[in-house]
XYZ file of C-alpha atoms in Angstrom:
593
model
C 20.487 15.646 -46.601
C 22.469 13.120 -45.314
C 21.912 14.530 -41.691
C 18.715 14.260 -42.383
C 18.682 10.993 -42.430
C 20.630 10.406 -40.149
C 18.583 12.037 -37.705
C 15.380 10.439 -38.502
C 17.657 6.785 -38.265
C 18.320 7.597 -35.160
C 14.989 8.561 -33.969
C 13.499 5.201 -35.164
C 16.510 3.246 -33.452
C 15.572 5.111 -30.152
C 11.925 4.541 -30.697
C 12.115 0.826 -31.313
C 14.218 0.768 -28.609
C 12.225 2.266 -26.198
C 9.263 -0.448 -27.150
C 11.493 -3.117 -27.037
C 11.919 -1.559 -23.165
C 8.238 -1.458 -23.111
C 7.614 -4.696 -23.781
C 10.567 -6.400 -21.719
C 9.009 -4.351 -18.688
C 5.611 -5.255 -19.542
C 6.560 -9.064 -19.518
C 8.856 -9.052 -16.273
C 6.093 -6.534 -14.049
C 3.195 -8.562 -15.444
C 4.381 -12.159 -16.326
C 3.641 -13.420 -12.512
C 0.234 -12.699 -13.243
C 0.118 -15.841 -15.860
C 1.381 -18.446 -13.809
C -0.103 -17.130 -10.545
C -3.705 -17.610 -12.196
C -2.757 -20.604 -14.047
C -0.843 -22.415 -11.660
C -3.585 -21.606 -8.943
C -6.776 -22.898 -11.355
C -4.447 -26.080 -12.247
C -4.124 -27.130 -8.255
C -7.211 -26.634 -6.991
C -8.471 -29.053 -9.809
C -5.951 -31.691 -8.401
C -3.325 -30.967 -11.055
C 0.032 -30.928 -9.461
C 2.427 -32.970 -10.634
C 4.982 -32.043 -8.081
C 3.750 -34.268 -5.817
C 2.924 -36.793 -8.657
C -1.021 -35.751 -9.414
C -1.202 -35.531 -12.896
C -5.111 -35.850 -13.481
C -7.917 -33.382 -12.872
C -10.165 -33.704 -10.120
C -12.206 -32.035 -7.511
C -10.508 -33.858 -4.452
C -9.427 -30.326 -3.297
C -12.877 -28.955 -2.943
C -14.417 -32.102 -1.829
C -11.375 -31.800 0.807
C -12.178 -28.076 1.463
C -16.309 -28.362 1.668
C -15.512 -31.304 4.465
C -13.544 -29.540 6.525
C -15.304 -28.568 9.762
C -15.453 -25.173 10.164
C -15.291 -24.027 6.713
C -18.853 -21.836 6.798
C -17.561 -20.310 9.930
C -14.344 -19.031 8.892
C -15.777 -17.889 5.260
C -18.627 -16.264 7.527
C -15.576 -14.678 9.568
C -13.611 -13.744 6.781
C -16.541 -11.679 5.311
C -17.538 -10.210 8.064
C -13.812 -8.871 9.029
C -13.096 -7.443 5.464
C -17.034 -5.560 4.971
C -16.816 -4.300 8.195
C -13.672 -2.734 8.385
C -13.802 -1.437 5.120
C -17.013 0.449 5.486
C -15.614 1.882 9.031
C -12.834 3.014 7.003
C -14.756 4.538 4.309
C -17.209 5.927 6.938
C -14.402 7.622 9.231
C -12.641 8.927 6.843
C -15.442 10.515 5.172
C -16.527 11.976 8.418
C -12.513 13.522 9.345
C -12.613 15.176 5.966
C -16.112 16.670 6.241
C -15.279 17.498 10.240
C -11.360 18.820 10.139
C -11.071 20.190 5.952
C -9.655 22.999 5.861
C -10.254 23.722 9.099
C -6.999 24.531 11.706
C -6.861 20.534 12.485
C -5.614 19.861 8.690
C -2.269 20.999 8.932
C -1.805 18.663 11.515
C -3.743 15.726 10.174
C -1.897 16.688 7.100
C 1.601 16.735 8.382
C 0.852 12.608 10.687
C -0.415 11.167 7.646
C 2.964 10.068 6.304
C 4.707 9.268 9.464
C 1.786 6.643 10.577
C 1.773 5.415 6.845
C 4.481 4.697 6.568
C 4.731 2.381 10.338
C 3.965 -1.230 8.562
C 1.169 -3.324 9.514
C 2.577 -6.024 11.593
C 4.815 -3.671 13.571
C 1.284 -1.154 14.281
C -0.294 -4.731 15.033
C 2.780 -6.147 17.728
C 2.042 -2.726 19.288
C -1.990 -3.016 19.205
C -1.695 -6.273 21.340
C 0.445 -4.595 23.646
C -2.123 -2.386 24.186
C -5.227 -4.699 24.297
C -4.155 -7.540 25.028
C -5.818 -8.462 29.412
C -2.537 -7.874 30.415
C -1.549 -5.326 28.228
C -0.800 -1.208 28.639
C -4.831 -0.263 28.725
C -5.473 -3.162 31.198
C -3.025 -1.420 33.396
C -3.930 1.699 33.554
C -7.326 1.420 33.764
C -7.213 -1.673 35.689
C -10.333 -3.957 36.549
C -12.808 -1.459 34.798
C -11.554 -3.149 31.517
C -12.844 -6.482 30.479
C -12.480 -7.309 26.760
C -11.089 -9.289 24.767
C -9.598 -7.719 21.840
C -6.801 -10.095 20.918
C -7.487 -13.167 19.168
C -11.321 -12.878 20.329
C -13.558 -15.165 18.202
C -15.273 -12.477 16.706
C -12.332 -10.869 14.815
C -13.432 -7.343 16.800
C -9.858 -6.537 17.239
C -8.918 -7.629 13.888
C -11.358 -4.986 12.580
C -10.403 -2.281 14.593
C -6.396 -2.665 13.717
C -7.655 -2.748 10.452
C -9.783 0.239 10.513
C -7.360 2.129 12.410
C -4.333 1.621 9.999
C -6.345 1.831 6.722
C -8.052 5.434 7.489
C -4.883 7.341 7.282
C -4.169 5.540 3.742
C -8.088 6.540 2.777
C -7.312 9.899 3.611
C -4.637 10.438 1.946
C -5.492 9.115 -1.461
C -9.131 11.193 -0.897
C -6.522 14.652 -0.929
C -6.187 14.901 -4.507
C -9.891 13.624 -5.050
C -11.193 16.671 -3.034
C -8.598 19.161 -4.660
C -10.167 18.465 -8.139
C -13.737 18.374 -6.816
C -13.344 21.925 -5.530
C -15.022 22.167 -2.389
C -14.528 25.735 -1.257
C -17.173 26.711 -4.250
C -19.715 23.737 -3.430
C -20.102 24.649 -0.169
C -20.533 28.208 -0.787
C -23.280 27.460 -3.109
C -24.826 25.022 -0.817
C -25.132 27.320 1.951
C -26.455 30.094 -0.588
C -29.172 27.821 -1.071
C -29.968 27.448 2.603
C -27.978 24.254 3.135
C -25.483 23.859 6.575
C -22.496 22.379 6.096
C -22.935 18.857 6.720
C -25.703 18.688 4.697
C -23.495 20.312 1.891
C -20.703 17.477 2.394
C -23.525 14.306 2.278
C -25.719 15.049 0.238
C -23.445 17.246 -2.560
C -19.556 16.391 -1.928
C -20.506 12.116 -0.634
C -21.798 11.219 -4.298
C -19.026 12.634 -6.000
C -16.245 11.706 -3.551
C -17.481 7.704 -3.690
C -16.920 7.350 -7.021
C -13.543 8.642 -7.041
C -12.155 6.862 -4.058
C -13.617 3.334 -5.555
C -10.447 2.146 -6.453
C -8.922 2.771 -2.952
C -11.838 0.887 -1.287
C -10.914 -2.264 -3.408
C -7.589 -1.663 -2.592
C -8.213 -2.044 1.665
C -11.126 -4.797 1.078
C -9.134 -6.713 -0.749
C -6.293 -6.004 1.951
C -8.781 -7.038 4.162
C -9.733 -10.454 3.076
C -6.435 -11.765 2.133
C -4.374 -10.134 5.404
C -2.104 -13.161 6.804
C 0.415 -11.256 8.893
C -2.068 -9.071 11.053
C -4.490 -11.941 11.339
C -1.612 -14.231 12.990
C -0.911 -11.498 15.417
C -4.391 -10.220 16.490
C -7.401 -12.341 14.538
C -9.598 -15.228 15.878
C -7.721 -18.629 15.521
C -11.326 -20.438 16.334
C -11.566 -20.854 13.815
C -8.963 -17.952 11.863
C -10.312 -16.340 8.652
C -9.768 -18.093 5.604
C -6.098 -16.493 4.530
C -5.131 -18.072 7.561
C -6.387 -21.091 6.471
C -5.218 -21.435 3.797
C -2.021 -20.403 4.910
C -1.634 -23.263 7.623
C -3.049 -25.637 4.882
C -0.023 -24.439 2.602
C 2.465 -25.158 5.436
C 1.394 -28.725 6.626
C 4.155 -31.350 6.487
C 1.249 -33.527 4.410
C 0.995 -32.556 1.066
C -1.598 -34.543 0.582
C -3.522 -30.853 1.905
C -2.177 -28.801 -1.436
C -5.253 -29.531 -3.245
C -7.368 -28.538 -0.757
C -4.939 -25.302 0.022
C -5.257 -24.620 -3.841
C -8.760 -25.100 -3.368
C -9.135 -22.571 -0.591
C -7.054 -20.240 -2.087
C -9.437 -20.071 -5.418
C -12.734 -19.718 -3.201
C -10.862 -16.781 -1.654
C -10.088 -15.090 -5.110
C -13.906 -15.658 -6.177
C -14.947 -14.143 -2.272
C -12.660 -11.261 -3.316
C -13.644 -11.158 -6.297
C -17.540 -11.050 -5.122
C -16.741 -8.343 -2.130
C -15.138 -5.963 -4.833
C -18.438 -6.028 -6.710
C -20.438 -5.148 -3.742
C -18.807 -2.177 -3.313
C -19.526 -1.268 -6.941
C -23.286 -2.067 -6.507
C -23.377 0.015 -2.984
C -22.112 2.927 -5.048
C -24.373 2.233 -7.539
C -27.003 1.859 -5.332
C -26.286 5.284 -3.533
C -25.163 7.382 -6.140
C -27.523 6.176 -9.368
C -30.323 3.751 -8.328
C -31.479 5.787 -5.187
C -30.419 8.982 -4.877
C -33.764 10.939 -3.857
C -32.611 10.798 -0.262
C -30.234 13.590 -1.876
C -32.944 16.130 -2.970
C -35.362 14.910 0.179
C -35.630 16.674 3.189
C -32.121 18.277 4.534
C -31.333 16.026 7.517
C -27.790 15.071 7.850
C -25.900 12.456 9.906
C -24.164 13.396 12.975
C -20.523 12.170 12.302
C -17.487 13.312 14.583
C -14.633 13.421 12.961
C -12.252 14.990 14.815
C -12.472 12.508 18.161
C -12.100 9.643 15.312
C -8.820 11.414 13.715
C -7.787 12.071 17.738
C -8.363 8.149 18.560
C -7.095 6.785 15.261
C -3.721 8.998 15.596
C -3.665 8.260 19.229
C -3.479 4.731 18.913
C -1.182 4.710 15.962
C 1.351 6.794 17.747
C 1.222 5.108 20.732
C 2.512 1.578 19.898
C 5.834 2.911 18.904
C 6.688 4.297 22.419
C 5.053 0.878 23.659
C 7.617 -1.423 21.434
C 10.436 0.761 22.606
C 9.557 0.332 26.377
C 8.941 -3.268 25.964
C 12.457 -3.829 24.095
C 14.266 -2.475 27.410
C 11.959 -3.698 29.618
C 13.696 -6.515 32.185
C 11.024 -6.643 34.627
C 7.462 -5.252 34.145
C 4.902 -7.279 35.922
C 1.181 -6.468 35.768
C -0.311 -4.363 36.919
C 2.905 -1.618 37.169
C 2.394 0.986 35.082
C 6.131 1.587 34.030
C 8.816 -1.313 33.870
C 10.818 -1.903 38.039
C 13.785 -3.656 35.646
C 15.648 -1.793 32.441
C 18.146 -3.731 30.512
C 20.173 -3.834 27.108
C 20.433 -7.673 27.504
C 17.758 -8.452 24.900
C 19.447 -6.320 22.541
C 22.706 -7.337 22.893
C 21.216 -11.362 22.454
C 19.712 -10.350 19.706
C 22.227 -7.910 17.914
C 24.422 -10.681 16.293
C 21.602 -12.376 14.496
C 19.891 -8.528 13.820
C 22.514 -7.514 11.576
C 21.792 -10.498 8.969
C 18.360 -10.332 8.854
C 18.299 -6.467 8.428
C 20.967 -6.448 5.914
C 18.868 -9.133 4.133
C 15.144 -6.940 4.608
C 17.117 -4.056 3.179
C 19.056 -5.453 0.118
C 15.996 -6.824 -0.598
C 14.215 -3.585 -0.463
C 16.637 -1.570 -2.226
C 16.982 -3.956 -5.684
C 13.381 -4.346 -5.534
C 12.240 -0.619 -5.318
C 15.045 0.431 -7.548
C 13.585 -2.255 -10.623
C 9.950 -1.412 -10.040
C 11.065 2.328 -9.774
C 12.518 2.299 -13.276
C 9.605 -0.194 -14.093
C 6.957 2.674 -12.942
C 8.818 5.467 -14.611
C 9.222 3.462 -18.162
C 5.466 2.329 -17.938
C 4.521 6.105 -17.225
C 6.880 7.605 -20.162
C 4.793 4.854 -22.525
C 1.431 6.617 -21.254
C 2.801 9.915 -22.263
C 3.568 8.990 -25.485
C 0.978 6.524 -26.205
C -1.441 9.540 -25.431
C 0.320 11.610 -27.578
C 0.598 9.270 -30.425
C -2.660 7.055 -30.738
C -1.047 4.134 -32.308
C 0.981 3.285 -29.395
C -0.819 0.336 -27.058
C -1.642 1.947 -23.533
C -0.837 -0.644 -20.458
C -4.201 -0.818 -18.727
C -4.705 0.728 -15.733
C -6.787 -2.255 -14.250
C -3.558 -4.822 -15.454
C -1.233 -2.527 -13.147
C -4.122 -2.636 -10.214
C -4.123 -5.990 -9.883
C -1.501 -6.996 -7.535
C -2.955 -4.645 -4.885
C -6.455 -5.833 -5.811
C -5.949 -9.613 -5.798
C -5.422 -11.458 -2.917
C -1.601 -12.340 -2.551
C -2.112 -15.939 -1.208
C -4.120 -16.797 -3.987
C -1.138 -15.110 -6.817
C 1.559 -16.684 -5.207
C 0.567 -19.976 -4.511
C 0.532 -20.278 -8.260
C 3.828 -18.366 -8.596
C 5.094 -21.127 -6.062
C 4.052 -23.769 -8.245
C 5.678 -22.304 -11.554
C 9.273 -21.430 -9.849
C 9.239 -25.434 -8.977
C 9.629 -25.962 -12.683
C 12.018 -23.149 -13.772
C 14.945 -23.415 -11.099
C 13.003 -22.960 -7.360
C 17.042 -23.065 -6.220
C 17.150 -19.267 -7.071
C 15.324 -18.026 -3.758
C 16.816 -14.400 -3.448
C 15.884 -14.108 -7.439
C 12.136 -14.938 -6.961
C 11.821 -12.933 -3.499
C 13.210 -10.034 -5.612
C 10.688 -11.077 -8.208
C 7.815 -10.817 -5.820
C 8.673 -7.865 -3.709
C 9.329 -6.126 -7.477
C 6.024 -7.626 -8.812
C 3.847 -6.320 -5.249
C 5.801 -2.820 -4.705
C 5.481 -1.465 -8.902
C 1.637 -0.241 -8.168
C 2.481 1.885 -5.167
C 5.167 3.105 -6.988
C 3.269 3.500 -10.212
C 0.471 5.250 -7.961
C 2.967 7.625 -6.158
C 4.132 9.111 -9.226
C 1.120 9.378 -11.061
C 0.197 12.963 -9.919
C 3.541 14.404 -10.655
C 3.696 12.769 -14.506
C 0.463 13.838 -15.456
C 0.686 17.320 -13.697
C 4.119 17.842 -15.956
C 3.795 20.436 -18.812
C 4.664 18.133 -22.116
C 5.340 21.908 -23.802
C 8.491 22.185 -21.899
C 9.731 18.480 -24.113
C 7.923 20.083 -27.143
C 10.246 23.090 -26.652
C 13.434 21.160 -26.292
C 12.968 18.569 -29.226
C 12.078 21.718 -31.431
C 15.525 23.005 -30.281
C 17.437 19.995 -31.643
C 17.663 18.197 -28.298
C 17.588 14.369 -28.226
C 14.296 12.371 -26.506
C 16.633 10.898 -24.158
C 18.576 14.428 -23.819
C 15.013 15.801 -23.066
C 14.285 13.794 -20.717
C 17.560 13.473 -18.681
C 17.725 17.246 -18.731
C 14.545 18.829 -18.588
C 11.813 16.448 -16.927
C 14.039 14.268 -14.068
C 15.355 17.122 -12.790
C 11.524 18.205 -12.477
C 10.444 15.231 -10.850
C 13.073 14.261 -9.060
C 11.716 15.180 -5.953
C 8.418 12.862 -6.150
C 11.337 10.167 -7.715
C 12.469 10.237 -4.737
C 9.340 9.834 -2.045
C 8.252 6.865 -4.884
C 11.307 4.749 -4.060
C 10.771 5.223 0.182
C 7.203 4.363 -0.922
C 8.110 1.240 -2.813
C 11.138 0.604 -0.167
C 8.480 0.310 2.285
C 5.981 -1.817 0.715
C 8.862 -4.291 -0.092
C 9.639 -3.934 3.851
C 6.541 -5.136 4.839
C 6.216 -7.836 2.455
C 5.468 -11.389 4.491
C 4.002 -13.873 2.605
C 6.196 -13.331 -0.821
C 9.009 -13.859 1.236
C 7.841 -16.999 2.896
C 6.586 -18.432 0.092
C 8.802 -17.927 -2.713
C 11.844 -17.907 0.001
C 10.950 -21.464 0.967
C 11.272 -20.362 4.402
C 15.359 -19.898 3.496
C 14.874 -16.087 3.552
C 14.841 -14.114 6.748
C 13.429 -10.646 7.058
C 12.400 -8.573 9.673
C 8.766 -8.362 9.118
C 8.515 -12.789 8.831
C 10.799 -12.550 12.405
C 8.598 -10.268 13.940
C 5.498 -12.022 12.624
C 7.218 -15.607 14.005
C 7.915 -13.979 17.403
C 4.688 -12.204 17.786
C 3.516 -15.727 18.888
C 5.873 -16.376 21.866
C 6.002 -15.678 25.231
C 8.850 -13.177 25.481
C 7.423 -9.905 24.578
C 10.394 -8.289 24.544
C 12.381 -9.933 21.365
C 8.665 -9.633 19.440
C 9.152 -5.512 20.591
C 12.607 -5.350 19.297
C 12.025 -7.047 15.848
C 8.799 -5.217 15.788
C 10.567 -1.607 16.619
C 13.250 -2.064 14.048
C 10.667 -3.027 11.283
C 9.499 0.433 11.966
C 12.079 2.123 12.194
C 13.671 0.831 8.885
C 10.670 2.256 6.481
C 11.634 5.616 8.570
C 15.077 5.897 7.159
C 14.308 6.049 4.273
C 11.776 8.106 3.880
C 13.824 10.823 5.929
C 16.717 9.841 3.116
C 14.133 10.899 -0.076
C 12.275 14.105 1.819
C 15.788 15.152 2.251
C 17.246 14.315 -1.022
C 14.213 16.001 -2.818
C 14.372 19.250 -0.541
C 17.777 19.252 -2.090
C 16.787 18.875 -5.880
C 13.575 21.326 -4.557
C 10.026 20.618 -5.009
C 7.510 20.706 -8.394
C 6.094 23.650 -7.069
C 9.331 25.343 -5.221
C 10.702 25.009 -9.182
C 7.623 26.971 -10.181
C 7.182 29.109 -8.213
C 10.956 29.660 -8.415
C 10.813 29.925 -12.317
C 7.909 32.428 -11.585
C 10.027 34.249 -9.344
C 12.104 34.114 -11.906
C 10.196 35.019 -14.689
C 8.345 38.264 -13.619
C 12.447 38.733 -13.070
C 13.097 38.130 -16.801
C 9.976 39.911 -17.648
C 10.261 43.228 -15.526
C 12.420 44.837 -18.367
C 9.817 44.385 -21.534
C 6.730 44.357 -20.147
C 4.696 43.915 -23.111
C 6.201 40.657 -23.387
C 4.654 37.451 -21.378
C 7.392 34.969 -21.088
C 7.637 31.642 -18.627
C 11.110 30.196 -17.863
C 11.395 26.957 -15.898
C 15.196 26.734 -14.965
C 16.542 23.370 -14.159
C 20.317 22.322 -13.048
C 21.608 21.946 -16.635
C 19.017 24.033 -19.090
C 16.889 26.813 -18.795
C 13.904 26.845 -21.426
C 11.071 29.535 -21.874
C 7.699 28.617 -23.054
């Protein structure tokens, strides 16, 4: 009896512990939320009083509405993010319906992570090398070229970097989309009823593939119309898009301009805001409101995928090889196609101050990935239960969504404001803060396939066997998951990596990393340092995402363990054949279910 009771003591003490680690994760991942919206809504109505303003006004938007070329760079702005996020949506749909399945997918497949995983302003360093008049295309082609892709004052080239580097991420969130919507069988039945297949794919597999990738879509428009880093490399600076606006507004010696920066950052929450809700209506609109242009007629778009996967992967691959060139480069005057001049003596100038900075991108990295890991995994283990047990609180899904949905000037510019009045001294502490508070959805994201494709009869088993939760968990599911663990920390490694303006911002400008040095020297002359800071950013995410495929090879994949249990089974089965019995084996237990 008095085990008993013992036992049930201790489960309550574990589960009112594990709430209390609910909660305390809840409140650190979601607390910046609060004074990010507050402290944003407070200054744009002229409510700052760290620069003495202590009544509420409109002198920020009367500010904003007289500036000059306002309508212009909202037009810009609009125009940038719609635009490249419906190329996306559009090329990606038309790779998957060209190259599924077929012999390109391996391939496509097997890129995907690799050009991922290169950030943004290192793919955009390497785009202007390539367009820019004097760039790599101008040189081989010569005089037949004459564009302007760089900073032209139509954003062109900001769209096209844009569409370029947000296909690959479109296409691989749309893998497990297809996988459920079982495509094999639709387009046999299609073509049993007389339809080719790209008929099959837009007017059959389109409607049901929109819906599902809706939340990726708000993910790159909102990207899209907030992007700071690749606009300052590539956009149109007459006048730039609004981010950037706001963004020089933020940095001006006068702060008489923070009301008017608060201002602009609130008009582009409510533009982001509005753009995310077109895309629901365009669904809507295709999908629901009208849809007869799916049971009329059978005519069908002509769409080439595969030369848009062959440019988009062309491109991508090709600015690493240019940054590497450039960083060696002495001499290489236009229009040569290959460098007269190689020389370490950039890299040696620059290796004393490189060590610092990437010491400081990857300490950074490593505590913030490593909190929003554990973060991820807590939040995740709630879900489970909370499913399980219907009086447990689920953390929305929408709550978690919206640092990758809102834009980050707009969050952080109130996050600014509140560090001012809890100890703004504490820079490394709030950069951590940030980098934890941006890189917990991607991680949350990564390992939401491999939590919800876990059997829960394998815990059932063990706790029926006298095991502790904790016990359960440590030595039945981790080992199980260890292997997509592992890719979700390189995955929230990188996004912490690539993180500009939370560093800036909450940093103060006291922080160096290597993506806000390669962003600051991607406006000088000397192409060469901007190629070295640009290669190494890079390179960096590479590590260590080599570090966690190998490290999970090691521990063995979900499905290795499976089939490996399998193996292992009809093994354990061979002898009593009447008997159906499934064994998963991990490093410490083996259970049969």
């Amino acid at each position: 009896m008095n085990a008993l009771l013992k036992s049930v003591n201790s489960q309550s003490i574990a589960s009112i512990t594990f709430k209390v680690v609910v909660l305390l994760t809840v409140i650190i991942s979601f607390l910046p939320l609060f004074p990010g919206l507050v402290g944003l809504i407070f200054a744009a109505f002229g409510y700052i009083p760290a620069i003495d303003q202590y009544t509420f006004s409109f002198t920020g938007f009367n500010a904003l509405l007289a500036w000059p070329g306002l309508n212009q760079s909202i037009m810009l702005t609009l125009f940038v993010s719609i635009t490249s996020t419906l190329l996306s949506a559009v090329c990606c749909f038309a790779i998957l319906q060209s190259c599924w399945h077929s012999r390109w997918w391996k391939q496509i497949e097997t890129l995907l992570a690799p050009i991922m995983a290169l950030p943004h302003v290192a793919f955009a360093v390497g785009f202007a090398f390539l367009f820019t008049p004097s760039g790599f295309i101008a040189r081989v082609f010569g005089e037949q070229i004459d564009w302007q892709l760089i900073h032209d004052q139509y954003g062109i080239g900001l769209i096209l970097a844009l569409t370029l580097k947000e296909i690959p991420f479109l296409l691989f969130m749309s893998i497990p989309l297809l996988k459920q919507l079982n495509i094999n069988t639709t387009l046999i039945t299609a073509q049993s009823l007389g339809y080719n297949n790209a008929q099959a794919w837009q007017k059959i597999i389109l409607p049901q593939w929109l819906p599902k990738i809706r939340f990726s879509l708000f993910a790159v428009m909102a990207y899209s119309i907030s992007v700071v880093d690749v606009a300052l490399i590539i956009g149109p600076t007459q006048p730039p898009t609004l981010a950037v606006l706001v963004w020089q507004w933020l940095n001006d010696a006068d702060l008489a301009t923070l009301p008017k920066a608060s201002a602009g950052a609130l008009v582009l929450l409510l533009l982001c805001l509005v753009t995310l809700f077109s895309i629901r209506l365009a669904e809507w609109l295709i999908t629901v409101k009208c849809k007869t242009w799916q049971s009329n007629g059978r005519y069908s778009l002509p769409i080439g995928g595969k030369s848009i996967i062959t440019i988009t992967y062309l491109i991508a691959l090709i600015t690493l090889p240019m940054l590497l060139i450039w960083s060696f480069a002495q001499r290489w005057r236009f229009p040569d196609i290959t460098p007269s001049k190689w020389s370490l003596r950039f890299w040696q100038q620059e290796w004393h101050y490189l060590l610092d900075i990437i010491a400081n991108s990857m300490m950074i990295a490593l505590i913030s990935a490593t909190i929003a890991l554990i973060f991820a995994i807590i939040v995740h283990e709630h879900s489970v239960k909370a499913a399980a047990n219907k009086q447990w609180l689920k953390v929305p899904r929408l709550l978690i969504a919206i640092p990758m949905l809102a834009p980050q000037l707009s969050l952080l510019f109130g996050m600014q404001v509140a560090t001012l009045y809890i100890a703004h001294q504490y820079y490394y502490l709030w950069v951590i803060w940030a980098h934890t508070f941006f890189a917990f959805p991607y991680i949350f994201l990564a390992l939401d396939g491999p939590w919800r494709s876990y059997d829960q009869r394998l815990d059932n088993v063990a706790l029926s066997l006298g095991m502790s939760p904790f016990k359960t968990w440590w030595q039945i599911k981790r080992p199980l998951l260890l292997p997509a663990i592992w890719i979700a920390w390189a995955v929230g490694i990188s996004v912490s990596l690539a993180q500009y303006l939370p560093t800036l911002m909450l940093g103060s400008g006291r922080i160096s990393t290597l993506t806000t040095e390669a962003v600051a020297l991607s406006s000088g002359q000397d192409r060469r340092i901007s190629a070295i800071y640009a290669l190494l950013q890079s390179i960096t995410p590479f590590i260590f995402y080599i570090i966690a495929i190998v490290a999970s090879r090691k521990t063995g994949s979900l499905e290795q363990q499976d089939a490996g249990s399998n193996h292992h089974t009809h093994a354990t089965t061979s002898a009593p054949p009447s008997t159906s019995t499934n064994r998963v084996t991990t490093r410490n237990v083996s259970i049969s279910k």
